[in-house]
PDB file of C-alpha atoms in Angstrom:
ATOM      1  CA  MET A   1    -156.216-148.981 184.668  1.00 40.00           C
ATOM      2  CA  ILE A   2    -154.095-145.841 184.365  1.00 37.00           C
ATOM      3  CA  ARG A   3    -152.830-144.134 187.489  1.00 38.00           C
ATOM      4  CA  THR A   4    -150.313-141.353 187.923  1.00 33.00           C
ATOM      5  CA  ALA A   5    -148.491-141.042 191.270  1.00 31.00           C
ATOM      6  CA  ALA A   6    -146.012-143.880 191.030  1.00 34.00           C
ATOM      7  CA  GLY A   7    -145.437-143.304 187.330  1.00 35.00           C
ATOM      8  CA  LEU A   8    -144.433-139.703 187.923  1.00 29.00           C
ATOM      9  CA  ALA A   9    -141.908-140.759 190.554  1.00 35.00           C
ATOM     10  CA  LEU A  10    -140.322-143.277 188.200  1.00 34.00           C
ATOM     11  CA  ALA A  11    -140.390-140.876 185.252  1.00 34.00           C
ATOM     12  CA  VAL A  12    -138.274-138.444 187.297  1.00 31.00           C
ATOM     13  CA  GLY A  13    -135.848-141.283 187.923  1.00 39.00           C
ATOM     14  CA  PHE A  14    -135.564-142.109 184.236  1.00 37.00           C
ATOM     15  CA  LEU A  15    -134.987-138.482 183.265  1.00 31.00           C
ATOM     16  CA  ALA A  16    -132.278-138.165 185.893  1.00 31.00           C
ATOM     17  CA  GLY A  17    -130.587-141.273 184.566  1.00 35.00           C
ATOM     18  CA  GLY A  18    -131.095-143.359 187.694  1.00 37.00           C
ATOM     19  CA  ALA A  19    -133.466-144.384 190.483  1.00 37.00           C
ATOM     20  CA  PRO A  20    -135.798-141.774 191.961  1.00 36.00           C
ATOM     21  CA  ALA A  21    -134.303-139.821 194.821  1.00 31.00           C
ATOM     22  CA  THR A  22    -137.278-140.277 197.123  1.00 35.00           C
ATOM     23  CA  ALA A  23    -139.180-143.399 198.014  1.00 38.00           C
ATOM     24  CA  ALA A  24    -142.871-143.955 197.447  1.00 42.00           C
ATOM     25  CA  PRO A  25    -145.251-143.545 200.393  1.00 43.00           C
ATOM     26  CA  ALA A  26    -144.898-146.193 203.078  1.00 39.00           C
ATOM     27  CA  PRO A  27    -146.838-149.379 202.269  1.00 44.00           C
ATOM     28  CA  ALA A  28    -150.269-149.781 203.767  1.00 49.00           C
ATOM     29  CA  ASP A  29    -150.851-152.462 206.355  1.00 55.00           C
ATOM     30  CA  CYS A  30    -150.290-155.847 204.744  1.00 79.00           C
ATOM     31  CA  ALA A  31    -152.657-157.661 207.049  1.00 80.00           C
ATOM     32  CA  PRO A  32    -154.682-160.189 205.016  1.00 90.00           C
ATOM     33  CA  TRP A  33    -157.513-158.732 202.983  1.00 95.00           C
ATOM     34  CA  ARG A  34    -160.885-160.486 202.829  1.00 96.00           C
ATOM     35  CA  VAL A  35    -161.599-162.584 199.744  1.00 97.00           C
ATOM     36  CA  ASP A  36    -165.218-162.960 198.541  1.00 97.00           C
ATOM     37  CA  VAL A  37    -166.621-164.734 195.486  1.00 97.00           C
ATOM     38  CA  VAL A  38    -168.522-162.504 193.054  1.00 97.00           C
ATOM     39  CA  ALA A  39    -169.230-165.182 190.422  1.00 98.00           C
ATOM     40  CA  SER A  40    -168.007-168.656 189.465  1.00 97.00           C
ATOM     41  CA  GLY A  41    -168.306-171.261 186.735  1.00 96.00           C
ATOM     42  CA  LEU A  42    -167.381-168.846 183.945  1.00 96.00           C
ATOM     43  CA  GLY A  43    -164.721-170.933 182.182  1.00 95.00           C
ATOM     44  CA  VAL A  44    -160.988-170.245 182.156  1.00 97.00           C
ATOM     45  CA  LEU A  45    -160.702-166.525 182.866  1.00 98.00           C
ATOM     46  CA  GLU A  46    -157.590-164.738 181.611  1.00 97.00           C
ATOM     47  CA  ASN A  47    -158.127-160.999 182.064  1.00 98.00           C
ATOM     48  CA  LEU A  48    -160.538-158.275 183.136  1.00 98.00           C
ATOM     49  CA  ALA A  49    -161.334-154.591 182.679  1.00 98.00           C
ATOM     50  CA  PHE A  50    -164.217-152.314 183.653  1.00 98.00           C
ATOM     51  CA  ASP A  51    -166.363-150.645 181.026  1.00 97.00           C
ATOM     52  CA  GLY A  52    -167.227-147.692 183.294  1.00 95.00           C
ATOM     53  CA  ARG A  53    -170.923-148.425 182.841  1.00 95.00           C
ATOM     54  CA  GLY A  54    -171.381-150.940 185.624  1.00 97.00           C
ATOM     55  CA  ARG A  55    -169.921-154.041 184.012  1.00 98.00           C
ATOM     56  CA  LEU A  56    -166.755-156.027 184.479  1.00 98.00           C
ATOM     57  CA  LEU A  57    -165.466-157.422 181.178  1.00 98.00           C
ATOM     58  CA  ALA A  58    -163.635-160.755 181.313  1.00 98.00           C
ATOM     59  CA  SER A  59    -161.895-162.850 178.674  1.00 98.00           C
ATOM     60  CA  ALA A  60    -163.102-166.431 179.017  1.00 97.00           C
ATOM     61  CA  SER A  61    -161.760-169.545 177.308  1.00 94.00           C
ATOM     62  CA  THR A  62    -162.847-173.166 177.155  1.00 86.00           C
ATOM     63  CA  PRO A  63    -160.603-176.256 177.367  1.00 78.00           C
ATOM     64  CA  ALA A  64    -161.377-176.902 173.695  1.00 75.00           C
ATOM     65  CA  GLY A  65    -159.833-173.557 172.658  1.00 73.00           C
ATOM     66  CA  GLY A  66    -162.944-171.469 172.125  1.00 86.00           C
ATOM     67  CA  GLY A  67    -163.823-168.402 174.115  1.00 96.00           C
ATOM     68  CA  SER A  68    -165.754-165.179 174.512  1.00 97.00           C
ATOM     69  CA  LEU A  69    -165.683-161.705 175.969  1.00 98.00           C
ATOM     70  CA  LEU A  70    -168.045-161.694 178.943  1.00 98.00           C
ATOM     71  CA  ALA A  71    -169.753-158.840 180.771  1.00 98.00           C
ATOM     72  CA  LEU A  72    -170.436-159.340 184.478  1.00 98.00           C
ATOM     73  CA  THR A  73    -172.755-157.244 186.655  1.00 98.00           C
ATOM     74  CA  PRO A  74    -171.976-156.537 190.338  1.00 97.00           C
ATOM     75  CA  GLU A  75    -174.703-159.058 191.196  1.00 95.00           C
ATOM     76  CA  GLY A  76    -172.798-161.783 189.353  1.00 95.00           C
ATOM     77  CA  ARG A  77    -174.878-162.096 186.176  1.00 96.00           C
ATOM     78  CA  ALA A  78    -172.757-162.815 183.095  1.00 97.00           C
ATOM     79  CA  ASP A  79    -173.565-162.314 179.416  1.00 96.00           C
ATOM     80  CA  ALA A  80    -171.447-162.525 176.266  1.00 96.00           C
ATOM     81  CA  VAL A  81    -170.438-159.208 174.710  1.00 96.00           C
ATOM     82  CA  VAL A  82    -168.548-160.958 171.911  1.00 97.00           C
ATOM     83  CA  ALA A  83    -169.034-164.655 171.220  1.00 95.00           C
ATOM     84  CA  GLU A  84    -166.652-167.011 169.432  1.00 93.00           C
ATOM     85  CA  VAL A  85    -163.376-165.415 170.445  1.00 95.00           C
ATOM     86  CA  PRO A  86    -160.460-167.879 170.065  1.00 95.00           C
ATOM     87  CA  ALA A  87    -158.172-167.830 173.121  1.00 95.00           C
ATOM     88  CA  PRO A  88    -158.889-164.267 174.301  1.00 96.00           C
ATOM     89  CA  GLY A  89    -156.247-162.434 176.323  1.00 97.00           C
ATOM     90  CA  GLY A  90    -155.789-158.866 177.556  1.00 98.00           C
ATOM     91  CA  ILE A  91    -158.571-156.256 177.607  1.00 98.00           C
ATOM     92  CA  VAL A  92    -158.399-152.450 177.527  1.00 98.00           C
ATOM     93  CA  VAL A  93    -161.452-150.163 177.580  1.00 98.00           C
ATOM     94  CA  ASP A  94    -161.109-146.668 176.160  1.00 97.00           C
ATOM     95  CA  ASP A  95    -163.798-144.157 175.190  1.00 94.00           C
ATOM     96  CA  GLY A  96    -166.642-146.628 174.776  1.00 96.00           C
ATOM     97  CA  THR A  97    -164.591-149.255 172.963  1.00 98.00           C
ATOM     98  CA  ALA A  98    -163.246-152.512 174.370  1.00 98.00           C
ATOM     99  CA  TYR A  99    -159.979-153.709 172.842  1.00 98.00           C
ATOM    100  CA  PHE A 100    -158.996-157.341 173.344  1.00 98.00           C
ATOM    101  CA  THR A 101    -156.497-159.845 172.024  1.00 97.00           C
ATOM    102  CA  THR A 102    -157.156-163.251 170.465  1.00 97.00           C
ATOM    103  CA  GLY A 103    -154.872-166.205 169.794  1.00 95.00           C
ATOM    104  CA  ASN A 104    -153.431-166.184 173.316  1.00 94.00           C
ATOM    105  CA  GLY A 105    -152.853-169.929 173.256  1.00 92.00           C
ATOM    106  CA  THR A 106    -149.996-172.028 174.598  1.00 91.00           C
ATOM    107  CA  VAL A 107    -149.553-173.899 171.323  1.00 92.00           C
ATOM    108  CA  SER A 108    -149.441-170.640 169.355  1.00 93.00           C
ATOM    109  CA  GLY A 109    -146.731-169.328 171.645  1.00 94.00           C
ATOM    110  CA  LEU A 110    -144.585-172.443 171.615  1.00 93.00           C
ATOM    111  CA  LEU A 111    -144.858-172.933 167.851  1.00 94.00           C
ATOM    112  CA  GLY A 112    -144.596-169.256 166.939  1.00 93.00           C
ATOM    113  CA  ARG A 113    -147.928-169.121 165.156  1.00 94.00           C
ATOM    114  CA  THR A 114    -149.005-165.681 163.960  1.00 95.00           C
ATOM    115  CA  ASP A 115    -152.715-166.341 164.444  1.00 95.00           C
ATOM    116  CA  GLY A 116    -153.216-163.660 167.109  1.00 96.00           C
ATOM    117  CA  THR A 117    -155.121-160.422 166.604  1.00 97.00           C
ATOM    118  CA  LEU A 118    -156.060-157.233 168.382  1.00 97.00           C
ATOM    119  CA  GLU A 119    -159.796-156.666 168.119  1.00 97.00           C
ATOM    120  CA  ALA A 120    -162.122-153.793 169.032  1.00 97.00           C
ATOM    121  CA  VAL A 121    -165.823-153.824 169.866  1.00 98.00           C
ATOM    122  CA  ASP A 122    -167.997-150.724 170.164  1.00 98.00           C
ATOM    123  CA  LEU A 123    -169.815-151.117 173.488  1.00 97.00           C
ATOM    124  CA  ASP A 124    -172.795-149.091 172.213  1.00 96.00           C
ATOM    125  CA  THR A 125    -173.394-150.768 168.873  1.00 96.00           C
ATOM    126  CA  GLY A 126    -171.631-154.123 169.243  1.00 95.00           C
ATOM    127  CA  THR A 127    -169.718-153.495 166.025  1.00 97.00           C
ATOM    128  CA  ARG A 128    -166.476-155.471 165.946  1.00 97.00           C
ATOM    129  CA  ARG A 129    -163.363-154.788 163.919  1.00 96.00           C
ATOM    130  CA  THR A 130    -159.793-156.058 163.679  1.00 96.00           C
ATOM    131  CA  VAL A 131    -157.161-153.506 164.673  1.00 96.00           C
ATOM    132  CA  ALA A 132    -154.132-155.689 163.900  1.00 96.00           C
ATOM    133  CA  SER A 133    -153.342-159.253 162.877  1.00 96.00           C
ATOM    134  CA  GLY A 134    -150.246-161.423 162.583  1.00 96.00           C
ATOM    135  CA  LEU A 135    -149.506-161.435 166.341  1.00 96.00           C
ATOM    136  CA  THR A 136    -148.001-164.369 168.221  1.00 96.00           C
ATOM    137  CA  MET A 137    -149.706-165.253 171.501  1.00 96.00           C
ATOM    138  CA  PRO A 138    -150.682-161.683 172.489  1.00 97.00           C
ATOM    139  CA  ASN A 139    -151.225-161.996 176.229  1.00 96.00           C
ATOM    140  CA  GLY A 140    -150.934-158.765 178.221  1.00 97.00           C
ATOM    141  CA  LEU A 141    -152.326-155.572 176.687  1.00 98.00           C
ATOM    142  CA  VAL A 142    -152.096-151.865 177.514  1.00 98.00           C
ATOM    143  CA  ARG A 143    -152.675-148.640 175.625  1.00 98.00           C
ATOM    144  CA  LEU A 144    -149.692-146.330 175.546  1.00 98.00           C
ATOM    145  CA  PRO A 145    -149.974-142.579 176.238  1.00 97.00           C
ATOM    146  CA  ASP A 146    -149.588-141.819 172.511  1.00 96.00           C
ATOM    147  CA  GLY A 147    -152.516-144.091 171.628  1.00 97.00           C
ATOM    148  CA  ASP A 148    -150.613-147.105 170.329  1.00 98.00           C
ATOM    149  CA  PHE A 149    -150.951-150.508 172.005  1.00 98.00           C
ATOM    150  CA  LEU A 150    -148.376-152.728 173.648  1.00 98.00           C
ATOM    151  CA  VAL A 151    -148.815-156.502 173.854  1.00 98.00           C
ATOM    152  CA  SER A 152    -146.713-159.135 175.594  1.00 98.00           C
ATOM    153  CA  ARG A 153    -145.747-162.687 174.740  1.00 97.00           C
ATOM    154  CA  ASN A 154    -144.407-164.944 177.502  1.00 95.00           C
ATOM    155  CA  LEU A 155    -143.936-168.297 175.745  1.00 94.00           C
ATOM    156  CA  GLY A 156    -141.883-169.444 172.771  1.00 92.00           C
ATOM    157  CA  SER A 157    -138.777-167.954 171.273  1.00 89.00           C
ATOM    158  CA  PRO A 158    -138.399-165.162 171.854  1.00 92.00           C
ATOM    159  CA  PRO A 159    -140.855-163.802 174.429  1.00 95.00           C
ATOM    160  CA  GLY A 160    -141.105-160.047 174.449  1.00 97.00           C
ATOM    161  CA  LEU A 161    -143.075-156.862 173.802  1.00 98.00           C
ATOM    162  CA  THR A 162    -144.724-155.810 170.549  1.00 98.00           C
ATOM    163  CA  ARG A 163    -146.001-152.355 169.662  1.00 98.00           C
ATOM    164  CA  VAL A 164    -149.230-152.165 167.664  1.00 97.00           C
ATOM    165  CA  PRO A 165    -149.764-148.822 165.865  1.00 96.00           C
ATOM    166  CA  VAL A 166    -153.228-147.391 166.401  1.00 91.00           C
ATOM    167  CA  GLU A 167    -153.229-145.817 162.927  1.00 85.00           C
ATOM    168  CA  GLY A 168    -152.513-149.083 161.157  1.00 79.00           C
ATOM    169  CA  GLY A 169    -149.249-150.502 159.959  1.00 84.00           C
ATOM    170  CA  ALA A 170    -147.405-153.653 160.885  1.00 93.00           C
ATOM    171  CA  PRO A 171    -146.896-154.546 164.554  1.00 96.00           C
ATOM    172  CA  GLU A 172    -143.264-154.227 165.642  1.00 96.00           C
ATOM    173  CA  THR A 173    -141.510-156.371 168.230  1.00 96.00           C
ATOM    174  CA  ILE A 174    -139.497-153.842 170.216  1.00 97.00           C
ATOM    175  CA  ARG A 175    -137.921-155.870 173.052  1.00 97.00           C
ATOM    176  CA  THR A 176    -136.913-159.483 173.596  1.00 97.00           C
ATOM    177  CA  ASP A 177    -134.502-158.901 176.487  1.00 97.00           C
ATOM    178  CA  LEU A 178    -136.931-158.761 179.406  1.00 97.00           C
ATOM    179  CA  GLY A 179    -137.624-162.450 179.945  1.00 96.00           C
ATOM    180  CA  SER A 180    -141.065-164.061 179.986  1.00 97.00           C
ATOM    181  CA  VAL A 181    -143.064-160.821 180.157  1.00 97.00           C
ATOM    182  CA  ASN A 182    -146.775-161.263 180.695  1.00 97.00           C
ATOM    183  CA  GLY A 183    -148.786-158.790 182.769  1.00 97.00           C
ATOM    184  CA  LEU A 184    -148.668-155.124 181.752  1.00 98.00           C
ATOM    185  CA  ALA A 185    -149.809-151.930 183.483  1.00 98.00           C
ATOM    186  CA  VAL A 186    -149.579-148.226 182.678  1.00 97.00           C
ATOM    187  CA  ASP A 187    -149.023-145.525 185.284  1.00 97.00           C
ATOM    188  CA  GLY A 188    -148.576-142.119 183.681  1.00 96.00           C
ATOM    189  CA  GLU A 189    -145.441-142.392 181.525  1.00 97.00           C
ATOM    190  CA  THR A 190    -144.307-145.648 183.124  1.00 98.00           C
ATOM    191  CA  ILE A 191    -145.011-149.127 181.755  1.00 98.00           C
ATOM    192  CA  TYR A 192    -144.741-152.096 184.121  1.00 98.00           C
ATOM    193  CA  ALA A 193    -144.152-155.616 182.787  1.00 98.00           C
ATOM    194  CA  ALA A 194    -144.162-158.651 185.083  1.00 98.00           C
ATOM    195  CA  THR A 195    -142.389-161.903 184.199  1.00 97.00           C
ATOM    196  CA  THR A 196    -143.991-165.314 184.592  1.00 96.00           C
ATOM    197  CA  PHE A 197    -141.423-168.084 184.112  1.00 95.00           C
ATOM    198  CA  ASP A 198    -138.095-166.426 184.903  1.00 95.00           C
ATOM    199  CA  PRO A 199    -136.009-167.964 187.726  1.00 95.00           C
ATOM    200  CA  THR A 200    -137.024-164.959 189.862  1.00 94.00           C
ATOM    201  CA  THR A 201    -140.300-163.091 189.652  1.00 95.00           C
ATOM    202  CA  ARG A 202    -139.470-159.663 188.254  1.00 96.00           C
ATOM    203  CA  ILE A 203    -141.247-156.440 187.391  1.00 98.00           C
ATOM    204  CA  HIS A 204    -139.638-154.234 184.762  1.00 98.00           C
ATOM    205  CA  ALA A 205    -140.361-150.496 184.629  1.00 98.00           C
ATOM    206  CA  LEU A 206    -139.990-148.799 181.243  1.00 98.00           C
ATOM    207  CA  ASN A 207    -140.359-145.221 180.115  1.00 98.00           C
ATOM    208  CA  ALA A 208    -143.298-145.023 177.695  1.00 97.00           C
ATOM    209  CA  GLY A 209    -141.454-142.392 175.676  1.00 96.00           C
ATOM    210  CA  ASP A 210    -138.371-144.603 175.288  1.00 97.00           C
ATOM    211  CA  LEU A 211    -139.517-148.217 175.339  1.00 98.00           C
ATOM    212  CA  THR A 212    -136.211-149.490 173.956  1.00 97.00           C
ATOM    213  CA  GLY A 213    -134.205-147.484 176.478  1.00 97.00           C
ATOM    214  CA  PRO A 214    -133.151-148.044 180.114  1.00 97.00           C
ATOM    215  CA  VAL A 215    -135.129-150.443 182.288  1.00 98.00           C
ATOM    216  CA  ARG A 216    -135.514-150.436 186.035  1.00 97.00           C
ATOM    217  CA  THR A 217    -136.114-153.912 187.472  1.00 97.00           C
ATOM    218  CA  LEU A 218    -137.803-154.864 190.744  1.00 97.00           C
ATOM    219  CA  ASP A 219    -137.381-158.300 192.362  1.00 94.00           C
ATOM    220  CA  PRO A 220    -140.223-158.375 194.872  1.00 92.00           C
ATOM    221  CA  SER A 221    -140.770-162.074 195.375  1.00 86.00           C
ATOM    222  CA  GLY A 222    -139.346-165.560 194.851  1.00 87.00           C
ATOM    223  CA  PRO A 223    -139.008-168.363 192.265  1.00 91.00           C
ATOM    224  CA  GLY A 224    -140.908-167.389 189.142  1.00 92.00           C
ATOM    225  CA  PRO A 225    -142.062-170.843 187.964  1.00 92.00           C
ATOM    226  CA  LEU A 226    -143.470-171.617 191.427  1.00 94.00           C
ATOM    227  CA  GLU A 227    -145.384-168.332 191.488  1.00 95.00           C
ATOM    228  CA  THR A 228    -146.130-167.409 187.836  1.00 96.00           C
ATOM    229  CA  ALA A 229    -146.881-163.713 188.131  1.00 97.00           C
ATOM    230  CA  ASP A 230    -149.702-162.594 185.849  1.00 97.00           C
ATOM    231  CA  ASP A 231    -151.568-159.405 184.917  1.00 98.00           C
ATOM    232  CA  LEU A 232    -150.858-156.692 187.519  1.00 97.00           C
ATOM    233  CA  ASP A 233    -152.535-153.366 188.313  1.00 98.00           C
ATOM    234  CA  VAL A 234    -151.541-150.039 189.864  1.00 98.00           C
ATOM    235  CA  GLY A 235    -153.656-149.214 192.894  1.00 96.00           C
ATOM    236  CA  PRO A 236    -155.103-145.865 194.009  1.00 95.00           C
ATOM    237  CA  ASP A 237    -152.258-145.772 196.569  1.00 93.00           C
ATOM    238  CA  GLY A 238    -149.641-145.930 193.788  1.00 95.00           C
ATOM    239  CA  ALA A 239    -148.542-149.454 194.719  1.00 96.00           C
ATOM    240  CA  LEU A 240    -148.379-152.397 192.320  1.00 97.00           C
ATOM    241  CA  TYR A 241    -150.744-155.298 192.946  1.00 98.00           C
ATOM    242  CA  VAL A 242    -149.353-158.494 191.446  1.00 98.00           C
ATOM    243  CA  PRO A 243    -151.281-161.790 191.170  1.00 98.00           C
ATOM    244  CA  LEU A 244    -149.252-164.993 191.543  1.00 97.00           C
ATOM    245  CA  ASN A 245    -151.192-167.630 189.621  1.00 97.00           C
ATOM    246  CA  VAL A 246    -149.740-170.909 190.913  1.00 96.00           C
ATOM    247  CA  ALA A 247    -149.194-169.539 194.424  1.00 96.00           C
ATOM    248  CA  GLY A 248    -152.808-168.347 194.559  1.00 97.00           C
ATOM    249  CA  LYS A 249    -151.942-165.054 196.238  1.00 96.00           C
ATOM    250  CA  ILE A 250    -151.603-161.321 195.580  1.00 97.00           C
ATOM    251  CA  LEU A 251    -148.593-159.139 196.359  1.00 96.00           C
ATOM    252  CA  ARG A 252    -148.512-155.430 197.112  1.00 96.00           C
ATOM    253  CA  VAL A 253    -145.230-154.008 195.785  1.00 96.00           C
ATOM    254  CA  ASP A 254    -143.679-150.600 196.378  1.00 96.00           C
ATOM    255  CA  PRO A 255    -142.873-149.339 192.849  1.00 96.00           C
ATOM    256  CA  VAL A 256    -139.734-147.515 194.001  1.00 94.00           C
ATOM    257  CA  THR A 257    -138.079-149.863 196.503  1.00 93.00           C
ATOM    258  CA  GLY A 258    -139.428-153.143 195.120  1.00 94.00           C
ATOM    259  CA  THR A 259    -140.430-154.261 198.616  1.00 93.00           C
ATOM    260  CA  GLY A 260    -143.350-156.665 198.478  1.00 92.00           C
ATOM    261  CA  CYS A 261    -145.792-158.194 200.922  1.00 94.00           C
ATOM    262  CA  THR A 262    -148.761-160.548 200.605  1.00 95.00           C
ATOM    263  CA  VAL A 263    -152.203-158.975 200.947  1.00 96.00           C
ATOM    264  CA  ALA A 264    -154.313-161.964 199.918  1.00 96.00           C
ATOM    265  CA  THR A 265    -154.060-165.741 199.816  1.00 96.00           C
ATOM    266  CA  GLY A 266    -156.503-168.427 198.799  1.00 95.00           C
ATOM    267  CA  VAL A 267    -157.223-166.948 195.364  1.00 97.00           C
ATOM    268  CA  PRO A 268    -156.874-170.069 193.185  1.00 96.00           C
ATOM    269  CA  PHE A 269    -155.050-169.641 189.866  1.00 98.00           C
ATOM    270  CA  VAL A 270    -155.532-165.868 189.953  1.00 98.00           C
ATOM    271  CA  SER A 271    -154.785-164.480 186.484  1.00 98.00           C
ATOM    272  CA  ALA A 272    -155.500-160.748 186.643  1.00 98.00           C
ATOM    273  CA  VAL A 273    -156.405-158.012 189.109  1.00 98.00           C
ATOM    274  CA  ALA A 274    -157.960-154.551 188.773  1.00 98.00           C
ATOM    275  CA  PHE A 275    -159.442-152.043 191.186  1.00 98.00           C
ATOM    276  CA  GLY A 276    -163.129-151.351 190.697  1.00 98.00           C
ATOM    277  CA  GLU A 277    -164.357-148.644 188.353  1.00 97.00           C
ATOM    278  CA  GLY A 278    -167.865-147.541 187.451  1.00 97.00           C
ATOM    279  CA  PRO A 279    -171.291-148.024 189.076  1.00 97.00           C
ATOM    280  CA  GLY A 280    -171.441-150.964 191.483  1.00 97.00           C
ATOM    281  CA  TRP A 281    -167.693-151.646 191.591  1.00 98.00           C
ATOM    282  CA  ASP A 282    -165.862-150.321 194.653  1.00 97.00           C
ATOM    283  CA  PRO A 283    -162.689-148.393 193.637  1.00 97.00           C
ATOM    284  CA  ASP A 284    -160.999-149.509 196.878  1.00 96.00           C
ATOM    285  CA  VAL A 285    -161.657-153.202 196.192  1.00 97.00           C
ATOM    286  CA  LEU A 286    -159.375-155.360 194.069  1.00 98.00           C
ATOM    287  CA  TYR A 287    -161.305-157.631 191.707  1.00 98.00           C
ATOM    288  CA  THR A 288    -159.714-160.748 190.260  1.00 98.00           C
ATOM    289  CA  THR A 289    -160.191-163.321 187.538  1.00 98.00           C
ATOM    290  CA  GLY A 290    -158.852-166.865 187.703  1.00 98.00           C
ATOM    291  CA  PHE A 291    -158.291-169.979 185.666  1.00 97.00           C
ATOM    292  CA  ASP A 292    -160.803-171.683 187.990  1.00 96.00           C
ATOM    293  CA  GLY A 293    -163.587-169.630 186.393  1.00 97.00           C
ATOM    294  CA  ALA A 294    -164.220-167.390 189.411  1.00 98.00           C
ATOM    295  CA  VAL A 295    -164.261-163.644 189.930  1.00 98.00           C
ATOM    296  CA  HIS A 296    -163.275-162.565 193.446  1.00 98.00           C
ATOM    297  CA  ALA A 297    -163.508-159.296 195.358  1.00 98.00           C
ATOM    298  CA  VAL A 298    -160.469-158.745 197.569  1.00 97.00           C
ATOM    299  CA  ARG A 299    -161.345-156.209 200.245  1.00 95.00           C
ATOM    300  CA  PRO A 300    -159.021-154.368 202.634  1.00 91.00           C
ATOM    301  CA  VAL A 301    -159.794-154.830 206.316  1.00 82.00           C
ATOM    302  CA  ARG A 302    -161.037-151.395 207.317  1.00 67.00           C
ATOM    303  CA  SER A 303    -161.521-151.833 211.050  1.00 51.00           C
ATOM    304  CA  SER A 304    -160.326-154.029 213.912  1.00 46.00           C
ATOM    305  CA  GLY A 305    -163.736-155.610 214.082  1.00 49.00           C
ATOM    306  CA  GLU A 306    -163.814-156.709 210.448  1.00 50.00           C
ATOM    307  CA  GLN A 307    -162.449-160.193 209.928  1.00 49.00           C
ATOM    308  CA  PRO A 308    -160.460-161.155 206.805  1.00 48.00           C
TER     309      PRO A 308
END
């Protein structure tokens, strides 16, 4: 999802050649949020996005390597939007089209296979097309302000970020110096990239207009391999919400100071988070996918009488 407040603060910092002069708003209460199950038994879930029409889209894989792009209603009913998707990864919805990656497999990453693609499906007609091919383990996915796409690779040599031109042309690897980048988020002109297997969990902030330029790095948490940060989101409050897959918890991170706190625990193998969008999905609730096949709703505690 694309937000603006935090991105504008960081963009000012980049233009000034350093960190922003003022801090982001004070973090909200980090008392534990309530975790509810929306659906389960959906396979290995890697990513999610909302289609704005009342459905949550999720990339689902099977242990055998197959997969699909699922659509989930708020009541928990799931149907396949696109069947037979090999190792699906990140999802972006824009103007009635869902973009998603394929070939996001561990073996492809470790062996450097170029069997990954960026695909598009028209949500009205179901027509599917290939936007780009020749990618290696495209995991995280965002659309840049100029319309191009950015994908991440967090396994193999080297991990990094690849730009995919929207008008065609060969994908271009633009950075390999950020570590095991995985989750991506866009906030105005700022791109956030979280690392998964680095010694310390890190979040890099890049200027969308200068992706090869200066980077601002946040260190909000602890040992990367014991946490394995995954696909983050920017909340309506401007904070970053970062899922820690192995730790089974979600961090709320100030995008200016890097200060982090835990808002949710007991979210097994959480792989991606996004605030609700569209009919039936609360914009103040953080929805999650997980490798355990479940979709959770993580709700802030709104009153002293509401129990987490």
